[in-house]
Structure formats: structure tokens, C-alpha cells
mmCIF file of the C-alpha atoms, coordinates in Angstrom:
data_MODEL
# 
_entry.id   MODEL 
# 
loop_
_atom_site.group_PDB 
_atom_site.id 
_atom_site.type_symbol 
_atom_site.label_atom_id 
_atom_site.label_alt_id 
_atom_site.label_comp_id 
_atom_site.label_asym_id 
_atom_site.label_entity_id 
_atom_site.label_seq_id 
_atom_site.pdbx_PDB_ins_code 
_atom_site.Cartn_x 
_atom_site.Cartn_y 
_atom_site.Cartn_z 
_atom_site.occupancy 
_atom_site.B_iso_or_equiv 
_atom_site.pdbx_formal_charge 
_atom_site.auth_seq_id 
_atom_site.auth_comp_id 
_atom_site.auth_asym_id 
_atom_site.auth_atom_id 
_atom_site.pdbx_PDB_model_num 
ATOM 1   C CA . MET A 1 1   ? 78.664  49.852  17.398  1.00 0.00 ? 1   MET A CA 1 
ATOM 2   C CA . LYS A 1 2   ? 75.555  49.661  19.442  1.00 0.00 ? 2   LYS A CA 1 
ATOM 3   C CA . ASN A 1 3   ? 73.045  52.324  19.638  1.00 0.00 ? 3   ASN A CA 1 
ATOM 4   C CA . HIS A 1 4   ? 71.748  52.789  23.123  1.00 0.00 ? 4   HIS A CA 1 
ATOM 5   C CA . LYS A 1 5   ? 68.186  53.983  23.190  1.00 0.00 ? 5   LYS A CA 1 
ATOM 6   C CA . GLY A 1 6   ? 67.817  56.076  26.251  1.00 0.00 ? 6   GLY A CA 1 
ATOM 7   C CA . LYS A 1 7   ? 64.570  56.967  27.962  1.00 0.00 ? 7   LYS A CA 1 
ATOM 8   C CA . GLY A 1 8   ? 63.357  60.397  27.189  1.00 0.00 ? 8   GLY A CA 1 
ATOM 9   C CA . LYS A 1 9   ? 63.043  62.819  30.089  1.00 0.00 ? 9   LYS A CA 1 
ATOM 10  C CA . GLU A 1 10  ? 60.192  65.349  30.032  1.00 0.00 ? 10  GLU A CA 1 
ATOM 11  C CA . THR A 1 11  ? 60.889  68.758  31.355  1.00 0.00 ? 11  THR A CA 1 
ATOM 12  C CA . GLY A 1 12  ? 58.308  71.386  32.308  1.00 0.00 ? 12  GLY A CA 1 
ATOM 13  C CA . GLN A 1 13  ? 57.284  73.964  34.893  1.00 0.00 ? 13  GLN A CA 1 
ATOM 14  C CA . SER A 1 14  ? 55.064  72.663  37.697  1.00 0.00 ? 14  SER A CA 1 
ATOM 15  C CA . SER A 1 15  ? 52.729  74.982  39.622  1.00 0.00 ? 15  SER A CA 1 
ATOM 16  C CA . GLN A 1 16  ? 51.562  74.548  43.173  1.00 0.00 ? 16  GLN A CA 1 
ATOM 17  C CA . PRO A 1 17  ? 48.073  75.751  44.169  1.00 0.00 ? 17  PRO A CA 1 
ATOM 18  C CA . PHE A 1 18  ? 47.913  78.984  46.195  1.00 0.00 ? 18  PHE A CA 1 
ATOM 19  C CA . SER A 1 19  ? 47.639  78.329  49.920  1.00 0.00 ? 19  SER A CA 1 
ATOM 20  C CA . GLN A 1 20  ? 44.304  79.308  51.386  1.00 0.00 ? 20  GLN A CA 1 
ATOM 21  C CA . THR A 1 21  ? 43.174  80.289  54.880  1.00 0.00 ? 21  THR A CA 1 
ATOM 22  C CA . LEU A 1 22  ? 39.757  79.516  56.272  1.00 0.00 ? 22  LEU A CA 1 
ATOM 23  C CA . CYS A 1 23  ? 37.702  82.566  57.262  1.00 0.00 ? 23  CYS A CA 1 
ATOM 24  C CA . MET A 1 24  ? 35.853  81.644  60.446  1.00 0.00 ? 24  MET A CA 1 
ATOM 25  C CA . ILE A 1 25  ? 32.955  83.965  59.612  1.00 0.00 ? 25  ILE A CA 1 
ATOM 26  C CA . CYS A 1 26  ? 31.931  82.887  56.101  1.00 0.00 ? 26  CYS A CA 1 
ATOM 27  C CA . MET A 1 27  ? 33.769  79.538  56.372  1.00 0.00 ? 27  MET A CA 1 
ATOM 28  C CA . ASP A 1 28  ? 35.294  79.992  52.905  1.00 0.00 ? 28  ASP A CA 1 
ATOM 29  C CA . GLY A 1 29  ? 38.919  79.459  51.969  1.00 0.00 ? 29  GLY A CA 1 
ATOM 30  C CA . LYS A 1 30  ? 40.610  82.740  51.065  1.00 0.00 ? 30  LYS A CA 1 
ATOM 31  C CA . VAL A 1 31  ? 44.055  83.551  49.674  1.00 0.00 ? 31  VAL A CA 1 
ATOM 32  C CA . THR A 1 32  ? 46.377  85.684  51.773  1.00 0.00 ? 32  THR A CA 1 
ATOM 33  C CA . SER A 1 33  ? 45.608  88.874  49.852  1.00 0.00 ? 33  SER A CA 1 
ATOM 34  C CA . GLU A 1 34  ? 41.909  88.523  50.740  1.00 0.00 ? 34  GLU A CA 1 
ATOM 35  C CA . MET A 1 35  ? 42.519  88.134  54.458  1.00 0.00 ? 35  MET A CA 1 
ATOM 36  C CA . PHE A 1 36  ? 42.549  90.756  57.203  1.00 0.00 ? 36  PHE A CA 1 
ATOM 37  C CA . THR A 1 37  ? 44.624  90.384  60.373  1.00 0.00 ? 37  THR A CA 1 
ATOM 38  C CA . ASN A 1 38  ? 43.829  92.525  63.395  1.00 0.00 ? 38  ASN A CA 1 
ATOM 39  C CA . ASN A 1 39  ? 46.683  94.458  64.991  1.00 0.00 ? 39  ASN A CA 1 
ATOM 40  C CA . SER A 1 40  ? 45.574  93.870  68.583  1.00 0.00 ? 40  SER A CA 1 
ATOM 41  C CA . CYS A 1 41  ? 45.272  90.080  68.286  1.00 0.00 ? 41  CYS A CA 1 
ATOM 42  C CA . THR A 1 42  ? 46.315  87.225  66.004  1.00 0.00 ? 42  THR A CA 1 
ATOM 43  C CA . HIS A 1 43  ? 42.919  86.386  64.508  1.00 0.00 ? 43  HIS A CA 1 
ATOM 44  C CA . SER A 1 44  ? 42.385  86.631  60.771  1.00 0.00 ? 44  SER A CA 1 
ATOM 45  C CA . PHE A 1 45  ? 39.171  86.928  58.789  1.00 0.00 ? 45  PHE A CA 1 
ATOM 46  C CA . CYS A 1 46  ? 38.461  87.776  55.205  1.00 0.00 ? 46  CYS A CA 1 
ATOM 47  C CA . ALA A 1 47  ? 38.288  91.477  54.369  1.00 0.00 ? 47  ALA A CA 1 
ATOM 48  C CA . ASP A 1 48  ? 34.725  91.265  53.032  1.00 0.00 ? 48  ASP A CA 1 
ATOM 49  C CA . CYS A 1 49  ? 33.413  89.741  56.268  1.00 0.00 ? 49  CYS A CA 1 
ATOM 50  C CA . ILE A 1 50  ? 35.239  92.291  58.454  1.00 0.00 ? 50  ILE A CA 1 
ATOM 51  C CA . SER A 1 51  ? 33.851  95.171  56.374  1.00 0.00 ? 51  SER A CA 1 
ATOM 52  C CA . GLN A 1 52  ? 30.296  93.891  56.762  1.00 0.00 ? 52  GLN A CA 1 
ATOM 53  C CA . TYR A 1 53  ? 30.888  93.088  60.447  1.00 0.00 ? 53  TYR A CA 1 
ATOM 54  C CA . VAL A 1 54  ? 32.016  96.656  61.242  1.00 0.00 ? 54  VAL A CA 1 
ATOM 55  C CA . ALA A 1 55  ? 29.094  98.205  59.328  1.00 0.00 ? 55  ALA A CA 1 
ATOM 56  C CA . THR A 1 56  ? 26.624  96.011  61.239  1.00 0.00 ? 56  THR A CA 1 
ATOM 57  C CA . LYS A 1 57  ? 28.087  96.982  64.613  1.00 0.00 ? 57  LYS A CA 1 
ATOM 58  C CA . LEU A 1 58  ? 27.830  100.666 63.760  1.00 0.00 ? 58  LEU A CA 1 
ATOM 59  C CA . GLN A 1 59  ? 24.191  100.199 62.774  1.00 0.00 ? 59  GLN A CA 1 
ATOM 60  C CA . GLU A 1 60  ? 23.704  98.743  66.263  1.00 0.00 ? 60  GLU A CA 1 
ATOM 61  C CA . ASN A 1 61  ? 25.282  101.944 67.714  1.00 0.00 ? 61  ASN A CA 1 
ATOM 62  C CA . ILE A 1 62  ? 28.357  100.045 68.875  1.00 0.00 ? 62  ILE A CA 1 
ATOM 63  C CA . SER A 1 63  ? 31.507  102.135 68.353  1.00 0.00 ? 63  SER A CA 1 
ATOM 64  C CA . SER A 1 64  ? 33.972  99.923  70.262  1.00 0.00 ? 64  SER A CA 1 
ATOM 65  C CA . VAL A 1 65  ? 34.068  97.008  67.839  1.00 0.00 ? 65  VAL A CA 1 
ATOM 66  C CA . ARG A 1 66  ? 35.594  93.831  69.239  1.00 0.00 ? 66  ARG A CA 1 
ATOM 67  C CA . CYS A 1 67  ? 37.338  91.081  67.316  1.00 0.00 ? 67  CYS A CA 1 
ATOM 68  C CA . PRO A 1 68  ? 34.702  88.737  65.833  1.00 0.00 ? 68  PRO A CA 1 
ATOM 69  C CA . ASP A 1 69  ? 36.218  85.801  67.714  1.00 0.00 ? 69  ASP A CA 1 
ATOM 70  C CA . PRO A 1 70  ? 33.842  85.291  70.678  1.00 0.00 ? 70  PRO A CA 1 
ATOM 71  C CA . LYS A 1 71  ? 36.700  84.458  73.055  1.00 0.00 ? 71  LYS A CA 1 
ATOM 72  C CA . CYS A 1 72  ? 38.884  87.397  72.047  1.00 0.00 ? 72  CYS A CA 1 
ATOM 73  C CA . ARG A 1 73  ? 38.872  90.757  73.826  1.00 0.00 ? 73  ARG A CA 1 
ATOM 74  C CA . GLY A 1 74  ? 40.879  92.548  71.144  1.00 0.00 ? 74  GLY A CA 1 
ATOM 75  C CA . LEU A 1 75  ? 39.430  95.669  69.531  1.00 0.00 ? 75  LEU A CA 1 
ATOM 76  C CA . LEU A 1 76  ? 39.331  96.628  65.884  1.00 0.00 ? 76  LEU A CA 1 
ATOM 77  C CA . GLU A 1 77  ? 40.633  100.105 65.069  1.00 0.00 ? 77  GLU A CA 1 
ATOM 78  C CA . PRO A 1 78  ? 39.346  102.339 62.257  1.00 0.00 ? 78  PRO A CA 1 
ATOM 79  C CA . GLN A 1 79  ? 42.808  103.122 60.899  1.00 0.00 ? 79  GLN A CA 1 
ATOM 80  C CA . CYS A 1 80  ? 43.668  99.429  60.722  1.00 0.00 ? 80  CYS A CA 1 
ATOM 81  C CA . CYS A 1 81  ? 40.482  98.726  58.761  1.00 0.00 ? 81  CYS A CA 1 
ATOM 82  C CA . ARG A 1 82  ? 40.519  101.823 56.591  1.00 0.00 ? 82  ARG A CA 1 
ATOM 83  C CA . ASP A 1 83  ? 41.642  100.063 53.417  1.00 0.00 ? 83  ASP A CA 1 
ATOM 84  C CA . ILE A 1 84  ? 38.893  97.435  53.544  1.00 0.00 ? 84  ILE A CA 1 
ATOM 85  C CA . ILE A 1 85  ? 35.817  99.432  54.606  1.00 0.00 ? 85  ILE A CA 1 
ATOM 86  C CA . PRO A 1 86  ? 33.910  102.072 52.602  1.00 0.00 ? 86  PRO A CA 1 
ATOM 87  C CA . GLN A 1 87  ? 34.800  105.710 53.316  1.00 0.00 ? 87  GLN A CA 1 
ATOM 88  C CA . GLU A 1 88  ? 31.279  106.396 54.570  1.00 0.00 ? 88  GLU A CA 1 
ATOM 89  C CA . VAL A 1 89  ? 31.578  103.592 57.139  1.00 0.00 ? 89  VAL A CA 1 
ATOM 90  C CA . PHE A 1 90  ? 35.017  104.818 58.192  1.00 0.00 ? 90  PHE A CA 1 
ATOM 91  C CA . ASP A 1 91  ? 33.755  108.386 58.744  1.00 0.00 ? 91  ASP A CA 1 
ATOM 92  C CA . ARG A 1 92  ? 30.744  107.149 60.705  1.00 0.00 ? 92  ARG A CA 1 
ATOM 93  C CA . TRP A 1 93  ? 33.008  104.982 62.876  1.00 0.00 ? 93  TRP A CA 1 
ATOM 94  C CA . GLU A 1 94  ? 35.373  107.887 63.604  1.00 0.00 ? 94  GLU A CA 1 
ATOM 95  C CA . ASN A 1 95  ? 32.457  110.157 64.516  1.00 0.00 ? 95  ASN A CA 1 
ATOM 96  C CA . ALA A 1 96  ? 30.922  107.504 66.773  1.00 0.00 ? 96  ALA A CA 1 
ATOM 97  C CA . LEU A 1 97  ? 34.201  107.063 68.642  1.00 0.00 ? 97  LEU A CA 1 
ATOM 98  C CA . CYS A 1 98  ? 34.500  110.830 69.125  1.00 0.00 ? 98  CYS A CA 1 
ATOM 99  C CA . GLU A 1 99  ? 30.942  110.986 70.455  1.00 0.00 ? 99  GLU A CA 1 
ATOM 100 C CA . SER A 1 100 ? 31.627  108.149 72.893  1.00 0.00 ? 100 SER A CA 1 
ATOM 101 C CA . LEU A 1 101 ? 34.380  110.254 74.504  1.00 0.00 ? 101 LEU A CA 1 
ATOM 102 C CA . VAL A 1 102 ? 31.858  112.938 75.460  1.00 0.00 ? 102 VAL A CA 1 
ATOM 103 C CA . LEU A 1 103 ? 29.965  112.350 78.711  1.00 0.00 ? 103 LEU A CA 1 
ATOM 104 C CA . GLY A 1 104 ? 26.325  111.485 78.213  1.00 0.00 ? 104 GLY A CA 1 
ATOM 105 C CA . SER A 1 105 ? 25.221  114.441 80.375  1.00 0.00 ? 105 SER A CA 1 
ATOM 106 C CA . GLN A 1 106 ? 27.143  116.860 78.145  1.00 0.00 ? 106 GLN A CA 1 
ATOM 107 C CA . LYS A 1 107 ? 25.964  115.806 74.713  1.00 0.00 ? 107 LYS A CA 1 
ATOM 108 C CA . PHE A 1 108 ? 22.622  116.186 73.012  1.00 0.00 ? 108 PHE A CA 1 
ATOM 109 C CA . TYR A 1 109 ? 21.432  116.379 69.431  1.00 0.00 ? 109 TYR A CA 1 
ATOM 110 C CA . CYS A 1 110 ? 19.890  119.056 67.280  1.00 0.00 ? 110 CYS A CA 1 
ATOM 111 C CA . PRO A 1 111 ? 16.094  118.661 67.742  1.00 0.00 ? 111 PRO A CA 1 
ATOM 112 C CA . TYR A 1 112 ? 15.399  119.045 64.016  1.00 0.00 ? 112 TYR A CA 1 
ATOM 113 C CA . LYS A 1 113 ? 15.001  115.533 62.633  1.00 0.00 ? 113 LYS A CA 1 
ATOM 114 C CA . ASP A 1 114 ? 16.577  116.370 59.280  1.00 0.00 ? 114 ASP A CA 1 
ATOM 115 C CA . CYS A 1 115 ? 19.745  117.522 61.071  1.00 0.00 ? 115 CYS A CA 1 
ATOM 116 C CA . SER A 1 116 ? 20.326  115.665 64.412  1.00 0.00 ? 116 SER A CA 1 
ATOM 117 C CA . ALA A 1 117 ? 23.925  116.952 64.661  1.00 0.00 ? 117 ALA A CA 1 
ATOM 118 C CA . MET A 1 118 ? 25.632  116.189 67.965  1.00 0.00 ? 118 MET A CA 1 
ATOM 119 C CA . LEU A 1 119 ? 26.018  119.224 70.214  1.00 0.00 ? 119 LEU A CA 1 
ATOM 120 C CA . VAL A 1 120 ? 27.974  119.564 73.459  1.00 0.00 ? 120 VAL A CA 1 
ATOM 121 C CA . ASP A 1 121 ? 26.958  121.443 76.597  1.00 0.00 ? 121 ASP A CA 1 
ATOM 122 C CA . ASP A 1 122 ? 30.196  122.800 78.036  1.00 0.00 ? 122 ASP A CA 1 
ATOM 123 C CA . GLY A 1 123 ? 28.542  123.432 81.402  1.00 0.00 ? 123 GLY A CA 1 
ATOM 124 C CA . GLY A 1 124 ? 29.147  127.187 81.307  1.00 0.00 ? 124 GLY A CA 1 
ATOM 125 C CA . GLU A 1 125 ? 26.490  129.887 81.434  1.00 0.00 ? 125 GLU A CA 1 
ATOM 126 C CA . ILE A 1 126 ? 22.823  129.005 81.070  1.00 0.00 ? 126 ILE A CA 1 
ATOM 127 C CA . VAL A 1 127 ? 21.808  129.419 77.438  1.00 0.00 ? 127 VAL A CA 1 
ATOM 128 C CA . THR A 1 128 ? 18.285  129.259 76.044  1.00 0.00 ? 128 THR A CA 1 
ATOM 129 C CA . ALA A 1 129 ? 18.034  130.419 72.419  1.00 0.00 ? 129 ALA A CA 1 
ATOM 130 C CA . SER A 1 130 ? 20.872  128.842 70.443  1.00 0.00 ? 130 SER A CA 1 
ATOM 131 C CA . GLU A 1 131 ? 21.720  128.305 66.806  1.00 0.00 ? 131 GLU A CA 1 
ATOM 132 C CA . CYS A 1 132 ? 22.678  124.860 65.555  1.00 0.00 ? 132 CYS A CA 1 
ATOM 133 C CA . PRO A 1 133 ? 26.112  125.210 63.906  1.00 0.00 ? 133 PRO A CA 1 
ATOM 134 C CA . ASN A 1 134 ? 25.135  122.583 61.346  1.00 0.00 ? 134 ASN A CA 1 
ATOM 135 C CA . CYS A 1 135 ? 21.655  123.564 60.100  1.00 0.00 ? 135 CYS A CA 1 
ATOM 136 C CA . ARG A 1 136 ? 21.692  127.189 61.383  1.00 0.00 ? 136 ARG A CA 1 
ATOM 137 C CA . ARG A 1 137 ? 18.227  126.962 62.934  1.00 0.00 ? 137 ARG A CA 1 
ATOM 138 C CA . LEU A 1 138 ? 17.240  128.199 66.383  1.00 0.00 ? 138 LEU A CA 1 
ATOM 139 C CA . PHE A 1 139 ? 16.542  125.773 69.217  1.00 0.00 ? 139 PHE A CA 1 
ATOM 140 C CA . CYS A 1 140 ? 16.238  125.934 73.001  1.00 0.00 ? 140 CYS A CA 1 
ATOM 141 C CA . ALA A 1 141 ? 19.357  124.612 74.693  1.00 0.00 ? 141 ALA A CA 1 
ATOM 142 C CA . GLN A 1 142 ? 17.507  124.138 77.996  1.00 0.00 ? 142 GLN A CA 1 
ATOM 143 C CA . CYS A 1 143 ? 14.420  122.302 76.727  1.00 0.00 ? 143 CYS A CA 1 
ATOM 144 C CA . ARG A 1 144 ? 16.390  120.803 73.802  1.00 0.00 ? 144 ARG A CA 1 
ATOM 145 C CA . VAL A 1 145 ? 13.583  121.393 71.352  1.00 0.00 ? 145 VAL A CA 1 
ATOM 146 C CA . SER A 1 146 ? 13.036  123.750 68.432  1.00 0.00 ? 146 SER A CA 1 
ATOM 147 C CA . TRP A 1 147 ? 12.820  127.344 69.636  1.00 0.00 ? 147 TRP A CA 1 
ATOM 148 C CA . HIS A 1 148 ? 9.562   128.073 71.498  1.00 0.00 ? 148 HIS A CA 1 
ATOM 149 C CA . ALA A 1 149 ? 9.298   131.816 70.863  1.00 0.00 ? 149 ALA A CA 1 
ATOM 150 C CA . GLY A 1 150 ? 7.124   133.759 73.296  1.00 0.00 ? 150 GLY A CA 1 
ATOM 151 C CA . ILE A 1 151 ? 6.924   131.073 75.984  1.00 0.00 ? 151 ILE A CA 1 
ATOM 152 C CA . GLU A 1 152 ? 9.269   130.636 78.930  1.00 0.00 ? 152 GLU A CA 1 
ATOM 153 C CA . CYS A 1 153 ? 11.153  127.377 79.429  1.00 0.00 ? 153 CYS A CA 1 
ATOM 154 C CA . ARG A 1 154 ? 9.394   126.571 82.707  1.00 0.00 ? 154 ARG A CA 1 
ATOM 155 C CA . GLU A 1 155 ? 5.997   127.070 81.118  1.00 0.00 ? 155 GLU A CA 1 
ATOM 156 C CA . PHE A 1 156 ? 6.991   124.971 78.116  1.00 0.00 ? 156 PHE A CA 1 
ATOM 157 C CA . GLN A 1 157 ? 8.259   122.131 80.312  1.00 0.00 ? 157 GLN A CA 1 
ATOM 158 C CA . ASN A 1 158 ? 4.967   122.102 82.204  1.00 0.00 ? 158 ASN A CA 1 
ATOM 159 C CA . LEU A 1 159 ? 3.090   121.401 78.979  1.00 0.00 ? 159 LEU A CA 1 
ATOM 160 C CA . ASN A 1 160 ? 2.093   117.855 78.187  1.00 0.00 ? 160 ASN A CA 1 
ATOM 161 C CA . LYS A 1 161 ? 4.165   116.193 75.461  1.00 0.00 ? 161 LYS A CA 1 
ATOM 162 C CA . ASP A 1 162 ? 1.204   116.343 73.073  1.00 0.00 ? 162 ASP A CA 1 
ATOM 163 C CA . GLU A 1 163 ? 0.950   120.123 73.576  1.00 0.00 ? 163 GLU A CA 1 
ATOM 164 C CA . ARG A 1 164 ? 4.457   121.135 72.532  1.00 0.00 ? 164 ARG A CA 1 
ATOM 165 C CA . GLU A 1 165 ? 4.029   121.446 68.780  1.00 0.00 ? 165 GLU A CA 1 
ATOM 166 C CA . ARG A 1 166 ? 4.283   124.856 67.151  1.00 0.00 ? 166 ARG A CA 1 
ATOM 167 C CA . GLU A 1 167 ? 0.507   125.112 66.672  1.00 0.00 ? 167 GLU A CA 1 
ATOM 168 C CA . ASP A 1 168 ? -0.094  124.308 70.362  1.00 0.00 ? 168 ASP A CA 1 
ATOM 169 C CA . ILE A 1 169 ? 2.374   127.002 71.449  1.00 0.00 ? 169 ILE A CA 1 
ATOM 170 C CA . MET A 1 170 ? 0.634   129.522 69.199  1.00 0.00 ? 170 MET A CA 1 
ATOM 171 C CA . VAL A 1 171 ? -2.672  128.754 70.947  1.00 0.00 ? 171 VAL A CA 1 
ATOM 172 C CA . THR A 1 172 ? -0.955  129.187 74.332  1.00 0.00 ? 172 THR A CA 1 
ATOM 173 C CA . GLU A 1 173 ? 0.355   132.596 73.241  1.00 0.00 ? 173 GLU A CA 1 
ATOM 174 C CA . LEU A 1 174 ? -3.081  133.641 72.019  1.00 0.00 ? 174 LEU A CA 1 
ATOM 175 C CA . ALA A 1 175 ? -4.620  132.563 75.337  1.00 0.00 ? 175 ALA A CA 1 
ATOM 176 C CA . LYS A 1 176 ? -2.122  134.738 77.232  1.00 0.00 ? 176 LYS A CA 1 
ATOM 177 C CA . LYS A 1 177 ? -2.918  137.770 75.084  1.00 0.00 ? 177 LYS A CA 1 
ATOM 178 C CA . LYS A 1 178 ? -6.685  137.224 75.451  1.00 0.00 ? 178 LYS A CA 1 
ATOM 179 C CA . ASN A 1 179 ? -6.386  136.463 79.198  1.00 0.00 ? 179 ASN A CA 1 
ATOM 180 C CA . TRP A 1 180 ? -8.112  133.127 78.760  1.00 0.00 ? 180 TRP A CA 1 
ATOM 181 C CA . ARG A 1 181 ? -7.963  130.712 81.685  1.00 0.00 ? 181 ARG A CA 1 
ATOM 182 C CA . ARG A 1 182 ? -7.385  126.984 81.298  1.00 0.00 ? 182 ARG A CA 1 
ATOM 183 C CA . CYS A 1 183 ? -9.408  124.402 83.166  1.00 0.00 ? 183 CYS A CA 1 
ATOM 184 C CA . PRO A 1 184 ? -7.007  122.475 85.453  1.00 0.00 ? 184 PRO A CA 1 
ATOM 185 C CA . HIS A 1 185 ? -8.948  119.274 84.820  1.00 0.00 ? 185 HIS A CA 1 
ATOM 186 C CA . CYS A 1 186 ? -9.701  119.005 81.089  1.00 0.00 ? 186 CYS A CA 1 
ATOM 187 C CA . LYS A 1 187 ? -7.186  121.663 79.907  1.00 0.00 ? 187 LYS A CA 1 
ATOM 188 C CA . PHE A 1 188 ? -9.870  123.393 77.836  1.00 0.00 ? 188 PHE A CA 1 
ATOM 189 C CA . TYR A 1 189 ? -9.521  127.175 77.512  1.00 0.00 ? 189 TYR A CA 1 
ATOM 190 C CA . VAL A 1 190 ? -12.289 129.338 78.932  1.00 0.00 ? 190 VAL A CA 1 
ATOM 191 C CA . ASP A 1 191 ? -12.987 132.978 78.066  1.00 0.00 ? 191 ASP A CA 1 
ATOM 192 C CA . LYS A 1 192 ? -14.966 134.777 80.786  1.00 0.00 ? 192 LYS A CA 1 
ATOM 193 C CA . VAL A 1 193 ? -17.070 137.503 79.279  1.00 0.00 ? 193 VAL A CA 1 
ATOM 194 C CA . GLU A 1 194 ? -18.889 138.602 82.423  1.00 0.00 ? 194 GLU A CA 1 
ATOM 195 C CA . GLY A 1 195 ? -19.861 137.429 85.889  1.00 0.00 ? 195 GLY A CA 1 
ATOM 196 C CA . CYS A 1 196 ? -17.876 136.285 88.904  1.00 0.00 ? 196 CYS A CA 1 
ATOM 197 C CA . LEU A 1 197 ? -14.620 134.371 89.045  1.00 0.00 ? 197 LEU A CA 1 
ATOM 198 C CA . HIS A 1 198 ? -16.365 131.079 89.802  1.00 0.00 ? 198 HIS A CA 1 
ATOM 199 C CA . ILE A 1 199 ? -16.174 129.004 86.620  1.00 0.00 ? 199 ILE A CA 1 
ATOM 200 C CA . ALA A 1 200 ? -18.109 125.787 86.074  1.00 0.00 ? 200 ALA A CA 1 
ATOM 201 C CA . CYS A 1 201 ? -16.324 124.120 83.160  1.00 0.00 ? 201 CYS A CA 1 
ATOM 202 C CA . ARG A 1 202 ? -18.152 121.993 80.624  1.00 0.00 ? 202 ARG A CA 1 
ATOM 203 C CA . CYS A 1 203 ? -16.348 118.949 82.062  1.00 0.00 ? 203 CYS A CA 1 
ATOM 204 C CA . GLY A 1 204 ? -18.016 119.594 85.428  1.00 0.00 ? 204 GLY A CA 1 
ATOM 205 C CA . PHE A 1 205 ? -14.907 120.912 87.198  1.00 0.00 ? 205 PHE A CA 1 
ATOM 206 C CA . HIS A 1 206 ? -15.143 124.145 89.193  1.00 0.00 ? 206 HIS A CA 1 
ATOM 207 C CA . PHE A 1 207 ? -12.204 126.517 89.358  1.00 0.00 ? 207 PHE A CA 1 
ATOM 208 C CA . CYS A 1 208 ? -11.284 130.143 89.920  1.00 0.00 ? 208 CYS A CA 1 
ATOM 209 C CA . TYR A 1 209 ? -10.854 132.250 86.794  1.00 0.00 ? 209 TYR A CA 1 
ATOM 210 C CA . GLY A 1 210 ? -8.580  134.636 88.655  1.00 0.00 ? 210 GLY A CA 1 
ATOM 211 C CA . CYS A 1 211 ? -5.876  132.248 89.909  1.00 0.00 ? 211 CYS A CA 1 
ATOM 212 C CA . GLY A 1 212 ? -6.768  128.976 88.160  1.00 0.00 ? 212 GLY A CA 1 
ATOM 213 C CA . SER A 1 213 ? -6.998  126.935 91.367  1.00 0.00 ? 213 SER A CA 1 
ATOM 214 C CA . ASN A 1 214 ? -9.823  124.629 92.448  1.00 0.00 ? 214 ASN A CA 1 
ATOM 215 C CA . TRP A 1 215 ? -12.947 126.433 93.576  1.00 0.00 ? 215 TRP A CA 1 
ATOM 216 C CA . THR A 1 216 ? -14.151 125.893 97.129  1.00 0.00 ? 216 THR A CA 1 
ATOM 217 C CA . GLU A 1 217 ? -16.917 127.491 99.220  1.00 0.00 ? 217 GLU A CA 1 
ATOM 218 C CA . VAL A 1 218 ? -14.333 129.449 101.172 1.00 0.00 ? 218 VAL A CA 1 
ATOM 219 C CA . HIS A 1 219 ? -12.113 130.301 98.196  1.00 0.00 ? 219 HIS A CA 1 
ATOM 220 C CA . GLN A 1 220 ? -10.426 133.657 98.240  1.00 0.00 ? 220 GLN A CA 1 
ATOM 221 C CA . CYS A 1 221 ? -8.430  134.970 95.334  1.00 0.00 ? 221 CYS A CA 1 
# 
């Protein structure tokens, strides 16, 4: 009886490497679970790159974020990206899209720098003193600045931009109470104690203390 020596056969479980897709932004191979596919087109990029891409666009004040592919006109949508972007970025994106729906002539922002909430002018009645619904401070809805108490809007708007601070307005109010007149040329306030209405300012300009206009030989006030 012959013994037949057969060849042994090894058995085992073989594993195939996970398939990877190239992200065209970072140029790294990513597994399927790390990829993001846009709903409005067929382009795919890794989730990390899309998250950073959206945040960068928002920092550039771009709310309509296009697909990163330069030849694609598809748009990214906040809801589609919600799971891969931080909540703060998502909220900022939603707010930016809402703001973009409001006409530029209708929207303005709270003048207080530590607030800057978006406000909407509904085009109804003319309103001056208003309260910001976010920070609860008064501002002028016509001049769109912090409230200039004691000075009319037209007078405020005629002031130079470097004369609109609170301290400047306080000086303007004091000048009105004291009946001081301002030189039309150098803008320096003059207080007439006695004498005629003809004022020769220290800058050399001559004007009428009564009406504030230029002084001439035939001037009548």
C-alpha cells in the first residue's frame, strides 16, 4: 500500500485595502467616509477641505458659496454641509444668506461697534430716535449713528465727519445755548461780548455775527 503525500493547502482570510478617492483640494487620498459629495453637482471633496473652504468664503463676506471646482456652477447649501461644518460657521452662513435676501437700501447695522446687529428699514413712517432690539441702545435711524440728543438730523448731517463725536455735539449744544457764532471759514466759535455784528475772525475771515454769512461793505442782516 502506497502512501500518497499530498501537497498541503493553506487557508486564510485575505483583506483588500480600502478604496480611496483623491480630494482635488488637498490632493490626498481619502476613504469614502471622509468624502463630501455636493447635492447640486457630482463633485466630491474631503469633508475637512469643504469645512475650511466654506469658513473662508464667509470670512470674505461671500454667502453664495459655489462648488470648489472652478468649472462648476453648482452651489453648496448649508443644510447639506451641516454635519461637516462647525455650528458657529453654520449659523453665520444661515444669517448671511438671510441678509442677502434683504435689499441693500433697506438694511443697515446698529452703529455701536460692539453690537453691529443687522436692522431693516421697512420704508414706512420716518423714524429718528430708535432702540436697537439687540443691544437696547438708542440710535438715529435717519443718520444711522448713535443718538445725537439735542441736535436735529439736518444739523448733524451738515457737520464734518470729525465733528460728530459725542464731545463735539456737546460743544455744539453749548454754543447754541450761549448764542455763539461759528466762523464759516475756520469753524472756530466766536462769542461777541459787545460791538457791532461785523466780526473779524482770528483766521482773517470777516463774517456777520447775526446771520453767519460773509461780511461785505453793503451787508444787511
